[in-house]
Each structure stands twice: as structure tokens, then as C-alpha cells.
Amino acid sequence: MSVLTRYLPVLDWGQRYNRTTLTNDLVAAAIVTIMLIPQSLAYAMLAGLPPEIGLYASILPIIAYALFGTSRTLAVGPVAVVSLMTLAAASSVAAPGTAEFIAAALILALLSGLILIGMGVLRLGFLGNLLSHPVVSGFITASGIIIATSQLKSLLGVSASGEAMPELLHSLATNIGATNLPTLVIGISATAFLFWVRKGLKPLLIRIGMAPRPADLIAKAGPIAAVAASTLAVILLDLEAQGVKVVGTIPQSLPPFTIPLFDAGLWGQLAVPALLISIIGFVESVSVAQTLAAKRRQRIDPDQELIGLGAANVAAAFSGGYPVTGGFARSVVNYDAGAETPAAGAYTAIGILIAALFLTPLLRSLPIATLAATIIVAVLSLVDFKTPRAIWRFSKPDFAAMAATIAVTLLAGVEPGVIAGVGISLALYLWRASRPHAAIVGRVPETEHFRNVKRHDVLTDPRIVTIRIDESLTYLNARWLEEFVLEQVAEHPRIKHLILMCSAVNAIDASALESIEAINHRLLDAGVQLHLSEVKGPVMDALERSHLLHALGGTVFLSQNDAFSELLSRASQPDDAGGERDPWMARGLI
């Protein structure tokens, strides 16, 4: 049963489902459904797809995640960044709006789903850490700017194209003379209203006596008011005849059963974009899920999240959708509205299904400019200009990684930005791992603690040098270790004993072991004994399987204080007779 529960979390939370939970989930579902209808339409059009596909991508995928996901409040569906990545990937093999383009979107959903499920089965949830927080923040910020810029064409009522900022800006500048005035009025009005709703409606409602929670929920449903008002304006003023572009006829139907086209060449072309969509979607989703789970002292399983998101994308592929993931805004709304289980997502799917069957005729005259305003307001909340300043103060290398990701994404597009982000994250990790922090330490007076000689007034002896290594020793830093140790020996001409303090060393690989053996031999040739202190149990177990301990010129000490006291006593003897002592003297204490 435990194995089934791991792969089907619904078997766990479903056992405790009751009437109170049902009520809370239904209320949350109603709120999220109202929010999700215009968002789904808008994000599908952002992806270059017919608007109804956004509704289809918000039905079966949500139900699939409810069965397999572990987050109680994550709301899955179309999101801005993944929609933009879908547009970029599918545009490389077909023109937006064509049947081939839609087929490519289905393939992307299936490939992403299979990749995510495979990663989940293999328990590769840790791969989400390939992208550091500064890089993810930079990528999302740059993507938000690109998305908002790409929607200006719909606010102006002009044609424009491009996947990167230079192309978009040039295209907009070229066509700005063809701006449609009624479209511009609708777009600016809707954008201003949505910004005001986001910031000003809730305080206004509270001032007139409404409780904070209902006021917050009404404010989050603001896009529905914008949709209704702009649609009425188009109908009453006959703005469509004046050049205002509208959504048009949306089919009233259940999500169709679709089978993604199997074309080996096409799958090969879309494999890398699908992988990038999977990584970004997973990182974005799991970040939101972990944040919301922590607020309720719950936990999520990243490996099972991979399976849940994978199942959602496979469901999208077979129900006329496109790649989906957990969305920040709708998940927060779901959480604030009181959702207690993933069943709230299933009820949301039912609400979207009802909308797809019965409400789509009401959306025929919905101006595309209003959907563009919805996207702009949503994505600009993702643009973060505070974090770069904070990261600049905290870590210049992290800021450089973030800035490079932003620059590549803005100048070259989303996919190069993701690839650059992964590459920069890995390069930054490798650079740090190859140059670990190390310090010469001494004993703090009247204590048994040892601290950096450059930061504290400590007791040292010119014949004893202790190097504290603050990183695991691997092939990445093995050569650095040799050079650093020999440099310290050269700087301390009276040295007789060198101690490697290994309290922060969690592992030593074969390359590092060879380097330590080489250091030991070179020190012996120079008349210096190499000692180890505070070696952790698993590391000691590994060293016992090597020849190092038998050839070690010095001793393995349980604590740094024991090492310093003992070697200080030895060094104080005129002939340093203690140098011939058994290197296993302190081994029994490990």
C-alpha cells in the first residue's frame, strides 16, 4: 500500500476527505475557475494557439495532477513562460496557427510529460537544482519583459513578430503608424483597470466595511470584470467593424481526444525544447509548491511532483492541449481561497469544462487587447528589479550569472536563455567547487575552538600549521589542494607538522586521495609530517580502504584540539622525538 500511496497520493489525502474539506475546496475552485478562464484563453494565444486550446489544457491536465501530485494547493495549467517557450519551439518547425503548429504543441506536451515521468521514476528531482535561484529569477524577469513587450502589438492593434527584444522592438517601431485607436483605448483602459484592481480595489473594499478575505478574493477576480466590460463595449459600439480584433467563435465542445503525431524527425527537432520546457516548468512549479506547503507545515515530494506534472502534460497531449505546469498567481489564489486538497483542482477542471461547453459564445466578441492586458499585468508581477540589487550586494558571481541570463534571454530569446542559465549555473558551481574556501587556523585562547588567523586573535606555533578545508575534496579541487598546501609550507620555513582539519570534508574521491598521498610523500621528503584531524566517519571508512593511512607520515586525530596539543608537546622536545610515534595513536578514538 505504501508504494501505491507514493505514486498515487490521492490514496493518502482521500482517506481523510470530509464535508468541511469539500466545502473549502469547492469555494477555492470557484474562485480559481473565474480567474483561469481569461488566463487560459490569453496564454493559449500567447503560445500562438487557438484560444480554446487554453481551456482544453486546463481540464484533464488538472485532474491528472490531482491524482498524482503531492502539493495540496498547486494549481496546474497554462502559464506565461511555458507558453512563450512553446511558441518559440513550435515556431521553429511550423508557422503559428497552422495544423502543423498545433501538432508540434501536442508533441511538446507529450515529450515533456514523458521526460518528467521518466525523471520522477528515476528519482531525479534533485536535477531541479541545476538552475540556481539567481539564474531562475533572471530568466523569469527577462521572460516577463519579453512577454509584456510581445503583447504591445495587441494593445496597439498592429502586426509584430519576434522572439527576442531587438526583433520585437524593431517590428513594433516599424508598424506603430498603423495603430488602431479603439483597440488602443480598450487596451490601455483594461491594463490600467487591472493594475488598479491588483493594488487598489482591496483597500477600497476594506475601507467601505468588507472583510479582508472576501475583499482579496473579489480583487483577484478583477479580470472577469474587464472581460465583461470590454466585450459589452465591442458589442454595443460595434467596435469590431472599426478594426478591433476579437477572439471570434470558440467551439462549444469537450476536449477532443488527440493522438500526437509520431514523426521521428520532428520528435528529434523538438526533443531539446521539450527538455528545456520540462526543466523550467518543474523548477517554477516545485518552487511555488514548496513555498505554499511550508506555510501550512506540509511537505511535497519533488520526485513525485515530476510524475504529477508529467501525467498532467501527457493528459494535455491526448486532450488537445499544450505543455502545462504549476502557475504562481493561480496557486496563490487557490491557497488564499482555502483549498485543502488537490481535489480543488479537479473541481476547477469541472468549472472550466462547463465554461467550454456553455459559456464560449459569450466570449466571441472579447477583444484580444483585453487578453493582452491580462497577460501584461500578470507577467509584470514576475519582473523583479529588487533581487538583482540584493544579489549584487551579497555575491558578485551570482549577480554576474543573473545578469548574463537576463542579457542572453532578452537579446537571443527564451531557449538560448534557458541553455545559458543551465550552463552558467553549472559553470558557477564548478568554479566554486574548484576553488574551495580554506583557512589557516589557530586556537582561540582558553578554549578548544579553532578559528581563521586572519579574523581572530588566536594561538599558533611556527612549527605547526593547520589548514581547515571547507569543502569536500574531489577531482575538481585536487590540484588546488596540492598547490595550496605546498604554498603554505613554503611560507612557513620552520614548519614541522601540517594538519589538514577535515571537519567540513564530507567526501574524498580517488583523485583527491591521490593528491593527499602525493602531498604526504612530498612533505616527508621535506621533513614535515602530515596529520589529519576531525575526519568524519564515512570519510574515514573510505580512507581505511586505501593505502594512505599506512603511508601517512603523521597521525589521525579525533579533534583539532587534541592534534594541536599533542603536536605542540612533541615540537617542544629538543629533538622532536615524538616524530617517530605510531600514526595510529589517535585512531582508536575515531
Tab-separated table of C-alpha atoms in Angstrom, residues 46 100 173 195 212 237 243-244 251 320 349-350 409 426 481:
chain	number	residue	atom	x	y	z
A	46	LEU	CA	0.454	33.860	-26.338
A	100	GLU	CA	1.386	21.568	-38.122
A	173	ALA	CA	8.554	50.535	-34.299
A	195	PHE	CA	-3.327	47.311	-12.340
A	212	PRO	CA	-10.220	41.371	4.204
A	237	LEU	CA	-20.374	50.254	-30.080
A	243	GLY	CA	-10.925	47.232	-36.717
A	244	VAL	CA	-10.907	45.923	-33.146
A	251	PRO	CA	-16.060	25.820	-30.354
A	320	GLY	CA	-5.936	18.844	-27.384
A	349	ALA	CA	-11.399	21.443	-14.165
A	350	ILE	CA	-15.137	20.792	-13.983
A	409	THR	CA	17.259	35.836	-22.812
A	426	LEU	CA	26.878	24.624	-13.716
A	481	LEU	CA	44.770	21.382	-2.692
